[in-house]
Amino acid sequence: MRLSSINENKEILTEIISKIAALENPKHEQVASIISKRPDITGNLFSKKDILQAYREIKNEINLDSESEKKFLQRVKIRKVRTISGVTPVTVLTKPYNCPGNCIYCPSEEGFPKSYLSSEPGAQRALANKFHPYLQVFNRLVAYKNIGHPTDKVELIVLGGTWSYYTKEYQRWFILNCFKAMNDYNGQTEPIDVEKYEDKEKEVSWEEVFNEQKINETKQSRCVGMSLETRPDYVSKEEVQRMRKLGATKVQIGVQSLSNKILRMNKRGHTVRKTEEAFNLLRIAGFKIQAHFMPNLYGSSPKKDIKNFKKLFNKRFRPDELKIYPCSLIEGTDLMNLRKKNLWEPYSEETLSYVLENLLMLTPRYCRITRVIRDISSDDIVEGNKKTNFRQIVEKSLKEKGLKPKDIRYREIRGEELSIDELALKITAYKTKVSEEIF
């Protein structure tokens, strides 16, 4: 929205902003009603993004008190779920690079890191920013700011190929630039012009990385958590120490299955024992562990999926967080050849729902199920489930049966009204092979 347009519509915009701020416990429909009743001088309706932009330009003239401003910003926030858990997730992708794995289900598209497709939103943002870490972080913070989200507490999520397989020089350069972008961001609403940005990959020292980390401790956009993604067979004492030095607090690890036979059939390249060793090393070092689990792999079945999932929560593993990614059939993978020979088939919607309902109900209260179903475009999935909202479908089915999952995300208060008198401390203690945990 141009500044001239804001000035021309200042009276209308001031009225809209004041009315939204004055609402008492409004519903979405009430905010939408205020906006729809006051079009601009040409008869067009304002978007929430327009109203947010206008507020930043004329806020000193409107002069809302701090409490009213807080209410207003909360009510015009776009895609509220993005930051509803209390942190602002900034996902960045590493550059296209080789992967040590040969998994039969894994897609490989030229110009993207292994297992990532150009249709995925995160991959599209990375490509638009030329996979440069600084541009990805800075421009994502700008985007969040422009749709009304806070940018003060950032969870940096580094995805791409196997992180531990990238050169150590690239790792340092990448993380340094992520921190530098957070340090340089100061509430700007204009993204950096990618074509005009000139900075190439170069050698950086550990001292330079540590310096940016130290600076970030007092900056407006602070990194309160960092996640790196790797394979069980690439977790060693040296790698764990390196990830700690880089600032990581969480490690995403591709478990996929806890059956050696299924791992072999899918050419994962590691054993269950290696997964257990990786968990032990990461836990001793104080990392949160986010496991990836894949139902419907070649050689598996609904019964085996549920059995293997139960193993995930014995004391050898017990992840803090979980992503459940049912196997998808993608063109160009080895799995396609097995499908053509009728040696594997994707679960029907009914079977997949049955499996996921069981997995959700088996997840303990100390674990967060971060995601169910990977964000792959239906155009890329040859056969099987194409619904990215399948988690909602499964949770609705459970609710209709009078069942409630116990995981952290499901229990979040989110936008619900809650009295402080209803709160009570509940402690869950559990043991792993190398620790005693209290949640």
Coordinates of C-alpha atoms in Angstrom, one line a residue:
M1 CA 0.0 0.0 0.0
R2 CA 1.5 3.3 -1.1
L3 CA 2.0 6.1 1.4
S4 CA -0.1 8.5 -0.8
S5 CA -2.9 6.0 -0.7
I6 CA -2.6 5.8 3.1
N7 CA -2.8 9.6 3.3
E8 CA -5.8 9.8 1.0
N9 CA -7.6 7.2 3.2
K10 CA -6.3 8.4 6.6
E11 CA -9.7 9.2 8.1
I12 CA -11.2 5.9 7.1
L13 CA -8.2 3.9 8.3
T14 CA -8.1 5.7 11.6
E15 CA -11.8 4.9 12.2
I16 CA -11.2 1.2 11.3
I17 CA -8.1 0.9 13.6
S18 CA -9.9 2.6 16.5
K19 CA -13.0 0.4 16.2
I20 CA -11.0 -2.8 16.1
A21 CA -8.9 -1.7 19.1
A22 CA -12.0 -0.9 21.1
L23 CA -13.7 -4.3 20.6
E24 CA -14.2 -6.4 23.7
N25 CA -13.3 -10.1 23.2
P26 CA -14.1 -9.9 19.5
K27 CA -14.6 -12.9 17.2
H28 CA -13.0 -13.0 13.8
E29 CA -16.4 -12.1 12.2
Q30 CA -16.6 -8.8 14.1
V31 CA -13.2 -7.6 12.9
A32 CA -14.1 -8.7 9.3
S33 CA -17.4 -6.8 9.6
I34 CA -15.7 -3.5 10.6
I35 CA -13.3 -3.8 7.7
S36 CA -16.0 -4.7 5.2
K37 CA -18.2 -1.7 6.2
R38 CA -15.5 0.9 5.4
P39 CA -14.0 0.5 1.9
D40 CA -11.4 3.0 0.7
I41 CA -12.3 6.1 -1.4
T42 CA -12.3 4.0 -4.6
G43 CA -14.8 1.5 -3.1
N44 CA -12.2 -1.3 -2.6
L45 CA -11.9 -3.2 0.7
F46 CA -8.7 -2.9 2.8
S47 CA -6.8 -6.1 3.5
K48 CA -5.4 -6.8 7.0
K49 CA -2.0 -6.3 5.5
D50 CA -3.1 -2.8 4.3
I51 CA -4.4 -1.9 7.7
L52 CA -1.2 -3.1 9.5
Q53 CA 0.9 -1.1 7.1
A54 CA -1.2 2.0 7.5
Y55 CA -1.1 1.7 11.3
R56 CA 2.7 1.7 11.2
E57 CA 2.7 4.9 9.2
I58 CA 0.0 6.9 11.2
K59 CA 0.3 5.3 14.7
N60 CA 1.6 8.5 16.2
E61 CA -1.5 10.4 15.0
I62 CA -3.9 7.7 16.3
N63 CA -2.1 7.5 19.7
L64 CA -3.4 4.2 21.0
D65 CA -2.2 3.3 24.5
S66 CA 0.1 0.2 24.8
E67 CA -2.8 -2.1 25.8
S68 CA -5.0 -1.0 23.0
E69 CA -2.2 -1.3 20.5
K70 CA -1.5 -4.9 21.7
K71 CA -5.1 -5.8 21.2
F72 CA -5.3 -4.2 17.8
L73 CA -2.2 -6.0 16.5
Q74 CA -3.4 -9.3 17.8
R75 CA -6.8 -8.9 16.0
V76 CA -5.4 -8.0 12.6
K77 CA -2.6 -10.6 12.7
I78 CA -2.5 -12.8 9.6
R79 CA -2.1 -16.6 9.9
K80 CA -2.1 -16.5 13.7
V81 CA -1.2 -20.2 14.0
R82 CA 2.4 -19.5 12.8
T83 CA 3.4 -17.9 16.1
I84 CA 0.7 -19.2 18.4
S85 CA 3.2 -21.5 20.3
G86 CA 5.1 -18.5 21.6
V87 CA 8.1 -18.4 19.2
T88 CA 8.5 -17.2 15.6
P89 CA 9.8 -20.1 13.4
V90 CA 12.2 -19.0 10.7
T91 CA 12.9 -21.9 8.4
V92 CA 15.9 -21.8 6.1
L93 CA 17.2 -24.3 3.5
T94 CA 20.8 -25.1 2.8
K95 CA 22.1 -25.0 -0.7
P96 CA 21.6 -28.0 -3.1
Y97 CA 24.2 -30.6 -2.2
N98 CA 24.9 -34.3 -2.3
C99 CA 23.4 -36.6 0.3
P100 CA 25.0 -39.8 1.7
G101 CA 21.7 -41.6 1.7
N102 CA 20.1 -43.7 -1.1
C103 CA 16.6 -44.0 0.4
I104 CA 14.1 -45.5 -2.1
Y105 CA 11.3 -43.1 -1.3
C106 CA 13.4 -39.9 -1.4
P107 CA 12.8 -37.4 -4.3
S108 CA 15.7 -35.6 -5.9
E109 CA 15.0 -32.5 -8.0
E110 CA 17.8 -30.6 -9.7
G111 CA 18.5 -27.2 -8.1
F112 CA 17.2 -28.2 -4.6
P113 CA 18.6 -30.1 -1.6
K114 CA 18.0 -33.8 -1.6
S115 CA 14.4 -34.8 -0.6
Y116 CA 13.1 -31.3 -1.2
L117 CA 10.8 -30.3 -4.0
S118 CA 10.3 -27.0 -5.8
S119 CA 6.5 -27.1 -4.9
E120 CA 7.2 -26.9 -1.2
P121 CA 6.6 -23.4 0.3
G122 CA 9.9 -23.4 2.3
A123 CA 11.9 -24.5 -0.8
Q124 CA 10.2 -21.8 -2.9
R125 CA 11.3 -19.1 -0.4
A126 CA 14.8 -20.5 -0.3
L127 CA 15.1 -20.4 -4.1
A128 CA 13.7 -16.8 -4.2
N129 CA 16.5 -15.8 -1.9
K130 CA 19.1 -17.9 -3.8
F131 CA 19.6 -20.2 -0.8
H132 CA 21.6 -17.4 0.9
P133 CA 21.1 -17.7 4.7
Y134 CA 21.3 -14.0 5.3
L135 CA 18.6 -13.2 2.7
Q136 CA 16.4 -16.1 3.9
V137 CA 16.4 -15.0 7.5
F138 CA 16.1 -11.2 7.0
N139 CA 13.4 -11.4 4.4
R140 CA 11.4 -13.9 6.4
L141 CA 11.4 -11.6 9.4
V142 CA 10.2 -8.8 7.1
A143 CA 7.4 -11.0 6.0
Y144 CA 6.4 -11.8 9.5
K145 CA 6.5 -8.2 10.5
N146 CA 4.2 -7.2 7.6
I147 CA 1.5 -9.6 8.6
G148 CA 1.5 -8.6 12.3
H149 CA 3.6 -11.3 13.9
P150 CA 6.2 -10.7 16.6
T151 CA 9.9 -11.0 15.6
D152 CA 11.5 -10.9 19.0
K153 CA 11.8 -14.6 19.8
V154 CA 13.1 -16.5 16.8
E155 CA 13.3 -20.3 16.5
L156 CA 15.8 -20.9 13.6
I157 CA 15.0 -24.1 11.8
V158 CA 17.8 -25.2 9.4
L159 CA 16.6 -27.8 6.8
G160 CA 17.9 -29.1 3.5
G161 CA 20.1 -32.1 2.9
T162 CA 21.9 -33.9 5.7
W163 CA 23.5 -31.0 7.7
S164 CA 26.4 -33.0 8.9
Y165 CA 27.4 -33.9 5.4
Y166 CA 28.0 -30.3 4.4
T167 CA 31.6 -29.0 4.7
K168 CA 32.5 -27.6 8.1
E169 CA 33.4 -24.3 6.4
Y170 CA 30.0 -24.0 4.8
Q171 CA 28.3 -24.8 8.2
R172 CA 30.1 -21.9 9.9
W173 CA 29.4 -19.5 7.1
F174 CA 25.8 -20.5 7.0
I175 CA 25.1 -20.1 10.7
L176 CA 27.1 -16.9 11.0
N177 CA 24.9 -15.3 8.3
C178 CA 21.7 -16.5 10.0
F179 CA 22.8 -14.7 13.2
K180 CA 24.0 -11.7 11.3
A181 CA 20.6 -11.3 9.6
M182 CA 18.8 -11.4 13.0
N183 CA 21.3 -8.9 14.4
D184 CA 20.8 -6.5 11.5
Y185 CA 17.0 -6.8 11.5
N186 CA 15.4 -3.9 13.4
G187 CA 11.8 -4.0 12.4
Q188 CA 12.2 -3.2 8.8
T189 CA 9.2 -3.7 6.5
E190 CA 11.0 -3.7 3.2
P191 CA 12.7 -6.9 2.0
I192 CA 16.3 -6.9 0.7
D193 CA 16.5 -6.8 -3.1
V194 CA 17.9 -10.3 -3.8
E195 CA 19.4 -9.2 -7.2
K196 CA 21.3 -6.3 -5.7
Y197 CA 22.6 -8.3 -2.7
E198 CA 26.3 -9.2 -3.2
D199 CA 27.8 -11.7 -0.8
K200 CA 29.4 -15.0 -1.6
E201 CA 30.3 -18.0 0.5
K202 CA 33.6 -17.5 2.2
E203 CA 35.8 -18.9 5.0
V204 CA 34.8 -17.7 8.4
S205 CA 36.4 -18.4 11.8
W206 CA 34.8 -19.8 14.9
E207 CA 35.6 -16.5 16.6
E208 CA 33.5 -14.7 14.0
V209 CA 30.6 -17.1 14.6
F210 CA 30.8 -16.6 18.4
N211 CA 30.9 -12.9 18.0
E212 CA 27.6 -12.8 16.1
Q213 CA 26.1 -15.1 18.7
K214 CA 27.2 -12.8 21.5
I215 CA 25.8 -9.7 19.7
N216 CA 22.5 -11.5 19.2
E217 CA 22.0 -11.9 23.0
T218 CA 20.9 -8.2 23.2
K219 CA 19.4 -7.7 19.8
Q220 CA 15.7 -7.1 19.0
S221 CA 15.3 -10.4 17.2
R222 CA 16.9 -13.0 19.4
C223 CA 17.5 -16.6 18.5
V224 CA 15.9 -18.5 21.4
G225 CA 16.3 -21.9 19.7
M226 CA 18.0 -23.5 16.7
S227 CA 17.3 -26.8 15.0
L228 CA 19.6 -28.8 12.8
E229 CA 18.7 -31.9 10.7
T230 CA 20.8 -35.0 10.3
R231 CA 21.0 -38.8 10.0
P232 CA 21.6 -41.2 12.9
D233 CA 24.8 -42.5 11.3
Y234 CA 26.3 -39.0 11.1
V235 CA 25.9 -38.3 14.9
S236 CA 29.3 -38.6 16.6
K237 CA 30.9 -37.0 19.7
E238 CA 32.7 -34.6 17.4
E239 CA 29.6 -33.7 15.5
V240 CA 27.6 -33.2 18.6
Q241 CA 30.2 -30.8 19.9
R242 CA 30.3 -28.9 16.6
M243 CA 26.5 -28.5 16.6
R244 CA 26.7 -27.2 20.1
K245 CA 29.3 -24.6 19.2
L246 CA 27.1 -23.5 16.2
G247 CA 24.3 -22.7 18.7
A248 CA 22.0 -25.6 18.1
T249 CA 19.5 -26.5 20.8
K250 CA 17.5 -29.1 19.0
V251 CA 18.4 -31.9 16.5
Q252 CA 15.9 -33.3 14.0
I253 CA 16.9 -36.9 13.3
G254 CA 15.5 -39.3 10.6
V255 CA 14.5 -42.4 12.6
Q256 CA 11.9 -43.4 10.0
S257 CA 11.5 -47.0 11.4
L258 CA 12.7 -49.1 14.3
S259 CA 12.9 -52.3 12.3
N260 CA 16.3 -53.2 10.9
K261 CA 14.6 -55.2 8.1
I262 CA 12.4 -52.2 7.0
L263 CA 15.5 -49.9 7.2
R264 CA 17.4 -52.3 4.9
M265 CA 14.5 -52.7 2.5
N266 CA 14.3 -48.9 2.1
K267 CA 18.1 -48.5 1.8
R268 CA 18.3 -46.2 4.8
G269 CA 22.0 -47.0 5.3
H270 CA 21.9 -47.2 9.1
T271 CA 20.7 -49.6 11.8
V272 CA 18.3 -49.2 14.8
R273 CA 21.4 -49.5 17.0
K274 CA 22.9 -46.5 15.3
T275 CA 19.7 -44.6 16.0
E276 CA 19.9 -45.5 19.7
E277 CA 23.5 -44.4 19.9
A278 CA 22.6 -41.1 18.3
F279 CA 19.8 -40.5 20.8
N280 CA 22.2 -41.2 23.7
L281 CA 24.9 -38.8 22.4
L282 CA 22.4 -36.0 21.7
R283 CA 20.6 -36.4 25.0
I284 CA 23.9 -36.4 27.1
A285 CA 24.8 -33.1 25.3
G286 CA 21.4 -31.6 26.3
F287 CA 19.8 -31.4 22.9
K288 CA 16.1 -31.6 22.4
I289 CA 15.5 -34.5 20.0
Q290 CA 12.9 -34.3 17.3
A291 CA 12.4 -37.7 15.6
H292 CA 11.0 -38.3 12.1
F293 CA 8.8 -41.4 11.8
M294 CA 7.5 -42.8 8.5
P295 CA 4.5 -45.1 8.4
N296 CA 3.7 -47.0 5.1
L297 CA 7.4 -47.7 4.2
Y298 CA 8.2 -50.5 1.9
G299 CA 8.0 -53.8 3.9
S300 CA 5.8 -52.3 6.6
S301 CA 2.1 -52.6 7.4
P302 CA -0.3 -50.9 9.7
K303 CA 0.4 -53.5 12.4
K304 CA 4.1 -53.1 12.1
D305 CA 3.9 -49.3 12.0
I306 CA 2.0 -49.2 15.3
K307 CA 4.4 -51.8 16.8
N308 CA 7.5 -49.8 15.8
F309 CA 6.0 -46.6 17.0
K310 CA 5.5 -48.1 20.5
K311 CA 9.2 -48.9 20.5
L312 CA 9.9 -45.2 20.0
F313 CA 8.8 -44.5 23.5
N314 CA 10.7 -47.1 25.4
K315 CA 13.7 -45.8 27.3
R316 CA 16.2 -46.4 24.4
F317 CA 14.6 -43.4 22.6
R318 CA 11.8 -41.3 23.9
P319 CA 12.1 -38.2 21.7
D320 CA 11.0 -34.7 22.9
E321 CA 9.3 -33.9 19.6
L322 CA 8.0 -35.8 16.6
K323 CA 7.2 -35.4 13.0
I324 CA 5.1 -38.1 11.4
Y325 CA 5.6 -38.3 7.7
P326 CA 3.6 -41.1 6.0
C327 CA 5.5 -42.3 2.9
S328 CA 4.5 -40.5 -0.3
L329 CA 4.9 -41.8 -3.8
I330 CA 6.9 -39.3 -5.9
E331 CA 7.8 -39.6 -9.5
G332 CA 11.5 -40.6 -10.2
T333 CA 12.1 -42.5 -7.0
D334 CA 13.0 -46.2 -6.7
L335 CA 9.7 -46.6 -4.9
M336 CA 7.9 -45.9 -8.2
N337 CA 9.5 -49.1 -9.7
L338 CA 8.2 -51.1 -6.7
R339 CA 4.8 -49.7 -7.1
K340 CA 4.7 -50.6 -10.8
K341 CA 5.6 -54.2 -9.9
N342 CA 2.8 -54.2 -7.2
L343 CA 5.4 -54.8 -4.5
W344 CA 4.3 -51.8 -2.5
E345 CA 1.1 -49.7 -2.3
P346 CA 0.1 -46.5 -0.5
Y347 CA -2.4 -46.8 2.3
S348 CA -6.0 -46.0 1.6
E349 CA -7.4 -42.9 3.3
E350 CA -9.2 -45.2 5.8
T351 CA -6.1 -47.3 6.6
L352 CA -3.9 -44.2 7.0
S353 CA -6.5 -42.6 9.3
Y354 CA -6.5 -45.8 11.4
V355 CA -2.7 -45.8 11.7
L356 CA -2.4 -42.1 12.5
E357 CA -5.2 -42.2 15.1
N358 CA -3.3 -45.0 16.9
L359 CA 0.0 -43.1 16.7
L360 CA -1.5 -39.9 18.0
M361 CA -3.1 -41.7 20.9
L362 CA 0.1 -43.5 21.7
T363 CA 2.2 -40.3 22.0
P364 CA 2.9 -39.4 25.7
R365 CA 2.2 -36.0 27.2
Y366 CA 5.9 -34.9 27.3
C367 CA 6.2 -35.2 23.5
R368 CA 5.1 -32.6 20.9
I369 CA 3.9 -33.8 17.6
T370 CA 5.2 -30.9 15.5
R371 CA 3.8 -32.0 12.2
V372 CA 1.7 -34.8 10.6
I373 CA 1.9 -35.1 6.8
R374 CA 4.7 -33.4 4.9
D375 CA 3.9 -30.2 3.0
I376 CA 4.2 -31.7 -0.5
S377 CA 2.0 -30.4 -3.3
S378 CA -0.7 -32.8 -4.5
D379 CA 0.7 -32.4 -8.0
D380 CA 3.9 -34.1 -6.9
I381 CA 2.2 -37.1 -5.3
V382 CA 1.5 -39.8 -7.8
E383 CA -0.8 -41.9 -5.6
G384 CA -2.0 -42.0 -2.0
N385 CA -3.0 -39.2 0.4
K386 CA -2.8 -35.7 -1.1
K387 CA -4.5 -33.9 1.8
T388 CA -2.1 -31.7 3.7
N389 CA -4.7 -31.1 6.4
F390 CA -5.0 -34.8 7.1
R391 CA -4.0 -34.2 10.8
Q392 CA -7.2 -32.1 11.3
I393 CA -9.2 -34.9 9.7
V394 CA -7.7 -37.5 12.1
E395 CA -8.1 -35.3 15.2
K396 CA -11.7 -34.6 14.2
S397 CA -12.3 -38.4 13.9
L398 CA -10.8 -39.0 17.4
K399 CA -12.9 -36.2 18.9
E400 CA -16.0 -37.8 17.4
K401 CA -15.0 -41.0 19.2
G402 CA -14.6 -39.2 22.5
L403 CA -10.8 -39.5 22.4
K404 CA -8.1 -36.9 23.0
P405 CA -4.4 -37.1 22.1
K406 CA -2.1 -36.1 25.0
D407 CA 0.8 -34.5 23.1
I408 CA 1.9 -31.0 23.9
R409 CA 0.7 -29.3 20.7
Y410 CA -2.8 -30.8 21.1
R411 CA -3.0 -29.5 24.7
E412 CA -1.9 -26.0 23.9
I413 CA -4.3 -23.2 25.1
R414 CA -3.9 -21.2 21.9
G415 CA -6.8 -18.8 21.5
E416 CA -8.9 -20.3 24.3
E417 CA -10.0 -18.3 27.3
L418 CA -8.5 -19.6 30.5
S419 CA -8.8 -18.7 34.2
I420 CA -5.6 -18.8 36.1
D421 CA -7.5 -20.7 38.9
E422 CA -7.8 -23.6 36.5
L423 CA -4.0 -24.1 36.3
A424 CA -2.2 -26.8 38.2
L425 CA 1.4 -28.1 38.1
K426 CA 1.6 -31.6 36.8
I427 CA 5.0 -33.4 36.8
T428 CA 5.8 -36.3 34.5
A429 CA 9.1 -38.1 35.3
Y430 CA 10.5 -40.7 33.0
K431 CA 13.9 -42.4 32.3
T432 CA 16.0 -42.9 29.3
K433 CA 19.1 -45.0 28.9
V434 CA 21.3 -42.1 29.9
S435 CA 19.1 -39.7 31.8
E436 CA 16.2 -39.0 34.2
E437 CA 13.8 -36.5 32.6
I438 CA 11.3 -34.3 34.3
F439 CA 8.5 -32.7 32.3

